[in-house]
């Protein structure tokens, strides 16, 4: 961390004002066309150096950087002020644009063919030395960047990310407005109905003992807007989930939320495709080819071991269960006899992988629950593998045919329960794709995954839970299985995937009270609980609810992918850390007891500390 | 309240789907140009009647209403289905557009020259009889409307209000985008710093005993974005204030929030004027003439008794303190001797106001603290008044000249402390303007109020408080009074007023640590408290903060005025009641003890009930 000076108070008291001076140009706007013109610029000192009796200042504003030169021959007063200037001082400069001499042209700078000779300088504010450099690609602890976020945001790449985010939301709104969607704001202070993630709660002062919840999504509101006849709704909405932030998540995040009435699945998918193409074109100039390919959930899981496969490369999962039936290799035979699978991927041209790396892969798949990993190297000298000895030539031939293995290929096998095979081999596929550099970072590979299961079984809670959410409609032909065979039911749900990341998802919704009640029952809500939590929705369904459906997109993730950043924190102005803290403001913070009293709550922290040793 | 039936479950189980049918037109789009064309419509049954062996259905969608006719001669099946249809059923209809016969044309209906003869009818959903009529201008208890908001929103005027709101925000975004503003989302989970209104708090699960606060405005974030070099920011932002909702307020409301760097007051005022003109033109086709007139705070108070005067009519306050000095009328003399004022309004042509009404006005001004109200009627027979007898003819002549009173005029006087005179006479002016119908509801009268006092004295708390907020810059020439004569300081603040209602306000901000510290001191924050609450801001000011300023507009109120509605609740999709409750969802609500435990809080409600009788 750089040395921190105290601010120059004497200077501060003599700061200049903008009075009578008006900015005429953005720094980056200047080029040879402006030669001889007088301009007024405002911005920050990105760099200052003395050379040959002159002072050179790189002046930075939101648009970019331009070089300003102060010479005692041009203006003595401006020159002597420039001597006092340090990095990150805030300046207004009036000066003349001049073409640089051939030898001083800077081809790495957009404005590198010109410089501005300052004849008036105003120091609008001074600055202490910042704790890190205000430039791109710095290697600084993120906590420090978050603490001084207002300095971090001065870095050009951060500003470009925020501007990109603005362009993305602007293009969303332009597109949806053109298609007759109405943006409606739904409440942030709403009702707690924890189904899925944990709610953030807000104690009510006016209603003692009662709490609002911050919305996990505007799902129910948007459905009620459809009951209300709005027909086409959207919102760029803040959502809140009080989850443990292991992954790249934030306590509050933003989603583009869309709902339509009187439509079928095709209407939503095609509208979405058109919108996505428009957004990518408008925001980053990228072409998205439509229609977007579709895979059923079952097919995605079978071929890629994932419901959000990355299609930028192949290396599909190959089911060898048939090939290895009664193979004589005990490990495979046992798995297959118990309803398991044997699947493999063919890592083309990687037969010479070092043994050490192969051993590492065993550990890799183990983190996804796989008890082992088998491998066969197809070398010029034949097959090398610890397991080929167990198989007949016929089995080996069939396997070779099924995997299309050639000399130079590495085949990796996982034999386990289908869920484990999918997770382990799906992740292994991605890992090998990365290691072999098969993934083109500039490619945009979109995919619809459709026909999701309606429910999945929660082993921990010992109950069925809705895979999307309980307002998703089951397929008409599957309604009969509600209440007797939940696992068989497919939902009218769809996810949009980009490069292996889920961008958004949605469904056609239930709009009939009795089906909604059956779904609530299926996920273990008693009729009383269902009415207590969602009575208003059930009642609304009885007053002429139109068929409707929609979709929602995670904005932070979308912008992150467009900006090619690794973390959503880079595309959020003031993000929180993994402990859900704002490092700059020091939030959350302790509050006064008067505040708590007014809200009819008490902190349980002191009491807990006292009681804990005795009780637990 | 209308009778509630139970839903027809037999019908529900046989509902039609949209399958194979695609909506082709909005109801309101149809006219004679479509004659002979086959169309498919979707919507709700607004009205259904049988006549001459035919069934007539007014089909309503978001766009409007069209008449659909079912005849057994056209399609038997469709006709017999139509017999089952009731109000608010959801239909899809395929049919042929036909011109109505001359005698059946309905000139009150946009589509009144045509009707659609249905040859296919699908009943997409049934409906119970709604608790109120789905039509404009209904006289229904608002609580009932809020409970069934999804039905209330089906009424055309409510939909038009939401669509207007969408158009307003869209035009704001279009305008600001064109002017290089970047929309940035700032956090909803932020830090509590109660200065002004009460904060809504959110207990943190990850940080036991600590709380987030919901933002009262993005004020500090937008200033930090200026420190961060964004230069031009805006946001249509949700704000939260836990206040008692006596007036037309909501716990959460929306504001258009703008901030700019390197500008002076003129830049903001002129940009705002251009934006307002654009919004009014785009959203409701209204012309706003610019530049907008300006009044200093002092002048507004002197001439209208208000810092948000309604300029749609005159009837200005006239200061008669000079006229009545040593008038001999003890009431006036005493007031003037104690630093008070005597001011009057001239209610033109109202000299024949009944005595009973004049007595009523005494009570009216009393509610604003005035101890009395004097009056003089200028009649054709001379002056009638209980007080003229106290004055010399010279005094009366001077008063007549000052008030420009003529025969037929009524002069109303208030003598009191300046604050009371302003409040009482300012309100009386508005009241008389309403009674005499002087206020043109179609006129748009914009006004800037500038040069606000920096502080006002809070008699209750016995301290100075910031009139706008403590980040507002004092005028340069007044900085020297910080710490010795707070009441003398004027701020670089401005409000935009429309028809007597404050639309928005803003200021140039402090961007210098030492001035900010002095302002915190002036409002009674100790240096420690200032650092505890706003240390990050004070620190930020030391790293090169540009001169900046901005403005914020109350969106709900703006849309309400544009829609000519009396309450902001009519332009909010899901508003809360005066007790901050959502009548539809029943929020806030009680939550499980497990939820509270996870948040390290306890409800104090039970404890309070127990303790209250003994302690209080």
mmCIF file of C-alpha atoms in Angstrom, chain B residues 17-221:
data_model
loop_
_atom_site.group_PDB
_atom_site.id
_atom_site.type_symbol
_atom_site.label_atom_id
_atom_site.label_comp_id
_atom_site.label_asym_id
_atom_site.label_seq_id
_atom_site.Cartn_x
_atom_site.Cartn_y
_atom_site.Cartn_z
ATOM 1 C CA UNK B 17 -56.109 -23.854 -24.387
ATOM 2 C CA UNK B 18 -54.603 -21.417 -26.865
ATOM 3 C CA UNK B 19 -53.081 -24.317 -28.762
ATOM 4 C CA UNK B 20 -53.060 -23.743 -32.508
ATOM 5 C CA UNK B 21 -54.613 -20.328 -32.133
ATOM 6 C CA UNK B 22 -52.595 -17.132 -32.311
ATOM 7 C CA UNK B 23 -53.812 -13.688 -31.400
ATOM 8 C CA UNK B 24 -53.605 -11.466 -34.447
ATOM 9 C CA UNK B 25 -54.908 -8.087 -33.267
ATOM 10 C CA UNK B 26 -55.484 -5.931 -30.235
ATOM 11 C CA UNK B 27 -59.202 -5.253 -29.699
ATOM 12 C CA UNK B 28 -58.809 -1.529 -30.139
ATOM 13 C CA UNK B 29 -56.875 -1.871 -33.399
ATOM 14 C CA UNK B 30 -59.919 -2.884 -35.407
ATOM 15 C CA UNK B 31 -61.897 -0.542 -37.637
ATOM 16 C CA UNK B 32 -63.601 -0.502 -41.029
ATOM 17 C CA UNK B 33 -60.266 -1.053 -42.784
ATOM 18 C CA UNK B 34 -60.394 -4.621 -41.490
ATOM 19 C CA UNK B 35 -63.807 -5.376 -42.939
ATOM 20 C CA UNK B 36 -64.024 -8.937 -44.198
ATOM 21 C CA UNK B 37 -60.775 -9.909 -42.492
ATOM 22 C CA UNK B 38 -60.484 -12.861 -40.144
ATOM 23 C CA UNK B 39 -58.956 -11.909 -36.800
ATOM 24 C CA UNK B 40 -58.117 -13.669 -33.566
ATOM 25 C CA UNK B 41 -58.618 -11.695 -30.360
ATOM 26 C CA UNK B 42 -57.932 -12.438 -26.704
ATOM 27 C CA UNK B 43 -59.322 -10.713 -23.668
ATOM 28 C CA UNK B 44 -61.856 -10.470 -20.907
ATOM 29 C CA UNK B 45 -65.621 -10.330 -21.067
ATOM 30 C CA UNK B 46 -66.494 -6.781 -20.136
ATOM 31 C CA UNK B 47 -70.225 -7.252 -20.806
ATOM 32 C CA UNK B 48 -72.409 -9.976 -22.260
ATOM 33 C CA UNK B 49 -76.018 -9.718 -23.384
ATOM 34 C CA UNK B 50 -78.532 -11.692 -25.410
ATOM 35 C CA UNK B 51 -80.595 -9.904 -27.999
ATOM 36 C CA UNK B 52 -82.668 -11.175 -30.883
ATOM 37 C CA UNK B 53 -81.277 -14.675 -30.718
ATOM 38 C CA UNK B 54 -77.673 -13.416 -30.774
ATOM 39 C CA UNK B 55 -75.118 -13.106 -28.006
ATOM 40 C CA UNK B 56 -73.156 -9.860 -27.816
ATOM 41 C CA UNK B 57 -69.908 -9.766 -25.897
ATOM 42 C CA UNK B 58 -67.827 -6.668 -25.243
ATOM 43 C CA UNK B 59 -64.333 -8.132 -25.319
ATOM 44 C CA UNK B 60 -61.714 -6.082 -23.412
ATOM 45 C CA UNK B 61 -57.954 -6.237 -23.613
ATOM 46 C CA UNK B 62 -55.261 -3.722 -22.627
ATOM 47 C CA UNK B 63 -55.884 -1.706 -25.758
ATOM 48 C CA UNK B 64 -59.632 -1.293 -25.443
ATOM 49 C CA UNK B 65 -62.958 -2.933 -26.223
ATOM 50 C CA UNK B 66 -64.561 -4.453 -29.305
ATOM 51 C CA UNK B 67 -67.973 -6.054 -29.725
ATOM 52 C CA UNK B 68 -68.040 -9.711 -30.636
ATOM 53 C CA UNK B 69 -71.275 -11.302 -31.858
ATOM 54 C CA UNK B 70 -72.155 -14.977 -31.716
ATOM 55 C CA UNK B 71 -74.908 -16.333 -33.892
ATOM 56 C CA UNK B 72 -76.098 -19.937 -34.165
ATOM 57 C CA UNK B 73 -76.162 -19.376 -37.917
ATOM 58 C CA UNK B 74 -72.440 -18.564 -38.030
ATOM 59 C CA UNK B 75 -71.148 -21.276 -35.709
ATOM 60 C CA UNK B 76 -73.318 -23.394 -33.472
ATOM 61 C CA UNK B 77 -70.534 -24.595 -31.256
ATOM 62 C CA UNK B 78 -69.178 -21.099 -30.638
ATOM 63 C CA UNK B 79 -72.689 -19.857 -29.930
ATOM 64 C CA UNK B 80 -73.425 -22.515 -27.377
ATOM 65 C CA UNK B 81 -70.104 -21.885 -25.645
ATOM 66 C CA UNK B 82 -70.892 -18.172 -25.594
ATOM 67 C CA UNK B 83 -74.045 -18.962 -23.668
ATOM 68 C CA UNK B 84 -71.915 -20.188 -20.756
ATOM 69 C CA UNK B 85 -69.774 -17.079 -20.683
ATOM 70 C CA UNK B 86 -70.012 -14.543 -17.823
ATOM 71 C CA UNK B 87 -68.297 -11.256 -17.013
ATOM 72 C CA UNK B 88 -64.483 -11.431 -16.682
ATOM 73 C CA UNK B 89 -64.225 -14.828 -18.339
ATOM 74 C CA UNK B 90 -61.059 -15.060 -20.409
ATOM 75 C CA UNK B 91 -61.674 -15.736 -24.073
ATOM 76 C CA UNK B 92 -59.902 -16.286 -27.348
ATOM 77 C CA UNK B 93 -62.123 -15.605 -30.338
ATOM 78 C CA UNK B 94 -61.609 -16.155 -34.050
ATOM 79 C CA UNK B 95 -64.018 -14.224 -36.195
ATOM 80 C CA UNK B 96 -64.758 -11.965 -39.126
ATOM 81 C CA UNK B 97 -64.798 -8.150 -38.967
ATOM 82 C CA UNK B 98 -68.039 -6.674 -40.285
ATOM 83 C CA UNK B 99 -69.235 -3.103 -40.589
ATOM 84 C CA UNK B 100 -72.175 -2.363 -38.327
ATOM 85 C CA UNK B 101 -75.410 -1.187 -39.801
ATOM 86 C CA UNK B 102 -75.929 2.578 -39.556
ATOM 87 C CA UNK B 103 -78.389 2.222 -36.683
ATOM 88 C CA UNK B 104 -76.150 0.090 -34.515
ATOM 89 C CA UNK B 105 -72.982 2.217 -34.767
ATOM 90 C CA UNK B 106 -71.759 3.189 -31.297
ATOM 91 C CA UNK B 107 -70.058 6.602 -31.467
ATOM 92 C CA UNK B 108 -68.876 6.295 -27.824
ATOM 93 C CA UNK B 109 -66.640 3.364 -28.646
ATOM 94 C CA UNK B 110 -63.383 3.619 -30.586
ATOM 95 C CA UNK B 111 -64.294 0.422 -32.445
ATOM 96 C CA UNK B 112 -67.976 1.320 -32.589
ATOM 97 C CA UNK B 113 -68.313 1.164 -36.368
ATOM 98 C CA UNK B 114 -67.552 -2.537 -36.594
ATOM 99 C CA UNK B 115 -68.180 -5.814 -34.822
ATOM 100 C CA UNK B 116 -66.578 -9.232 -35.007
ATOM 101 C CA UNK B 117 -68.710 -12.268 -35.844
ATOM 102 C CA UNK B 118 -67.198 -15.149 -33.914
ATOM 103 C CA UNK B 119 -66.790 -18.496 -35.619
ATOM 104 C CA UNK B 120 -64.548 -20.040 -32.981
ATOM 105 C CA UNK B 121 -64.664 -19.448 -29.246
ATOM 106 C CA UNK B 122 -62.286 -20.769 -26.657
ATOM 107 C CA UNK B 123 -62.960 -20.258 -22.980
ATOM 108 C CA UNK B 124 -59.452 -19.923 -21.556
ATOM 109 C CA UNK B 125 -60.611 -19.328 -18.017
ATOM 110 C CA UNK B 126 -63.756 -18.747 -16.003
ATOM 111 C CA UNK B 127 -64.307 -16.078 -13.350
ATOM 112 C CA UNK B 128 -66.307 -15.510 -10.243
ATOM 113 C CA UNK B 129 -68.268 -12.271 -10.121
ATOM 114 C CA UNK B 130 -65.733 -9.630 -9.081
ATOM 115 C CA UNK B 131 -66.346 -7.676 -5.877
ATOM 116 C CA UNK B 132 -66.625 -4.438 -7.853
ATOM 117 C CA UNK B 133 -67.236 -3.408 -11.438
ATOM 118 C CA UNK B 134 -64.246 -3.472 -13.761
ATOM 119 C CA UNK B 135 -64.798 -0.009 -15.191
ATOM 120 C CA UNK B 136 -63.617 3.572 -14.768
ATOM 121 C CA UNK B 137 -64.902 6.078 -12.202
ATOM 122 C CA UNK B 138 -66.182 3.494 -9.763
ATOM 123 C CA UNK B 139 -67.115 4.587 -6.261
ATOM 124 C CA UNK B 140 -65.659 1.767 -4.203
ATOM 125 C CA UNK B 141 -63.887 1.751 -0.854
ATOM 126 C CA UNK B 142 -60.161 2.001 -1.612
ATOM 127 C CA UNK B 143 -59.382 -0.779 0.867
ATOM 128 C CA UNK B 144 -61.456 -3.168 -1.230
ATOM 129 C CA UNK B 145 -59.715 -1.999 -4.383
ATOM 130 C CA UNK B 146 -56.337 -2.588 -2.715
ATOM 131 C CA UNK B 147 -57.303 -6.043 -1.465
ATOM 132 C CA UNK B 148 -58.264 -7.051 -5.009
ATOM 133 C CA UNK B 149 -55.608 -4.951 -6.664
ATOM 134 C CA UNK B 150 -55.294 -7.474 -9.500
ATOM 135 C CA UNK B 151 -58.917 -6.686 -10.393
ATOM 136 C CA UNK B 152 -58.567 -2.951 -9.788
ATOM 137 C CA UNK B 153 -55.652 -2.946 -12.226
ATOM 138 C CA UNK B 154 -57.940 -4.388 -14.890
ATOM 139 C CA UNK B 155 -59.824 -1.090 -14.994
ATOM 140 C CA UNK B 156 -58.809 0.913 -18.083
ATOM 141 C CA UNK B 157 -57.897 4.087 -16.151
ATOM 142 C CA UNK B 158 -55.545 2.170 -13.869
ATOM 143 C CA UNK B 159 -53.852 0.525 -16.833
ATOM 144 C CA UNK B 160 -53.504 3.887 -18.543
ATOM 145 C CA UNK B 161 -51.845 5.304 -15.421
ATOM 146 C CA UNK B 162 -49.306 2.479 -15.320
ATOM 147 C CA UNK B 163 -48.650 2.871 -19.028
ATOM 148 C CA UNK B 164 -48.176 6.618 -18.532
ATOM 149 C CA UNK B 165 -45.699 5.894 -15.747
ATOM 150 C CA UNK B 166 -43.810 3.638 -18.125
ATOM 151 C CA UNK B 167 -43.784 6.332 -20.799
ATOM 152 C CA UNK B 168 -42.487 8.891 -18.303
ATOM 153 C CA UNK B 169 -39.575 6.733 -17.135
ATOM 154 C CA UNK B 170 -38.817 5.720 -20.711
ATOM 155 C CA UNK B 171 -38.617 9.338 -21.823
ATOM 156 C CA UNK B 172 -36.421 10.207 -18.823
ATOM 157 C CA UNK B 173 -34.022 7.443 -19.759
ATOM 158 C CA UNK B 174 -34.019 8.352 -23.434
ATOM 159 C CA UNK B 175 -33.271 11.980 -22.644
ATOM 160 C CA UNK B 176 -30.532 11.319 -20.117
ATOM 161 C CA UNK B 177 -28.932 8.633 -22.260
ATOM 162 C CA UNK B 178 -28.780 11.101 -25.129
ATOM 163 C CA UNK B 179 -27.030 13.538 -22.776
ATOM 164 C CA UNK B 180 -24.331 11.022 -21.813
ATOM 165 C CA UNK B 181 -25.696 10.138 -18.394
ATOM 166 C CA UNK B 182 -24.971 6.640 -17.140
ATOM 167 C CA UNK B 183 -27.631 4.821 -15.142
ATOM 168 C CA UNK B 184 -25.988 3.147 -12.160
ATOM 169 C CA UNK B 185 -27.727 0.937 -9.626
ATOM 170 C CA UNK B 186 -26.779 1.709 -6.039
ATOM 171 C CA UNK B 187 -27.349 -0.677 -3.118
ATOM 172 C CA UNK B 188 -30.633 -1.215 -1.293
ATOM 173 C CA UNK B 189 -28.871 -2.891 1.620
ATOM 174 C CA UNK B 190 -26.882 -0.002 2.987
ATOM 175 C CA UNK B 191 -25.768 1.699 6.195
ATOM 176 C CA UNK B 192 -28.007 3.279 8.789
ATOM 177 C CA UNK B 193 -27.323 6.966 9.335
ATOM 178 C CA UNK B 194 -30.598 8.393 10.565
ATOM 179 C CA UNK B 195 -30.382 12.077 9.733
ATOM 180 C CA UNK B 196 -33.792 13.256 8.720
ATOM 181 C CA UNK B 197 -36.341 10.458 8.509
ATOM 182 C CA UNK B 198 -36.350 7.093 10.281
ATOM 183 C CA UNK B 199 -34.530 4.195 8.597
ATOM 184 C CA UNK B 200 -36.009 0.824 7.741
ATOM 185 C CA UNK B 201 -33.605 -1.735 9.200
ATOM 186 C CA UNK B 202 -32.651 -5.211 8.003
ATOM 187 C CA UNK B 203 -31.002 -7.531 10.509
ATOM 188 C CA UNK B 204 -27.917 -9.322 9.209
ATOM 189 C CA UNK B 205 -27.663 -13.067 9.623
ATOM 190 C CA UNK B 206 -24.003 -13.252 8.690
ATOM 191 C CA UNK B 207 -23.031 -10.353 10.971
ATOM 192 C CA UNK B 208 -24.911 -11.009 14.223
ATOM 193 C CA UNK B 209 -26.187 -7.915 15.995
ATOM 194 C CA UNK B 210 -25.656 -5.725 12.969
ATOM 195 C CA UNK B 211 -28.199 -4.165 10.662
ATOM 196 C CA UNK B 212 -28.448 -2.832 7.158
ATOM 197 C CA UNK B 213 -30.668 0.136 6.437
ATOM 198 C CA UNK B 214 -32.759 0.659 3.329
ATOM 199 C CA UNK B 215 -31.656 3.901 1.648
ATOM 200 C CA UNK B 216 -33.659 7.090 2.186
ATOM 201 C CA UNK B 217 -32.084 8.197 -1.085
ATOM 202 C CA UNK B 218 -28.957 7.324 -3.065
ATOM 203 C CA UNK B 219 -27.496 10.719 -2.073
ATOM 204 C CA UNK B 220 -24.145 9.587 -0.754
ATOM 205 C CA UNK B 221 -23.690 6.877 -3.374
#
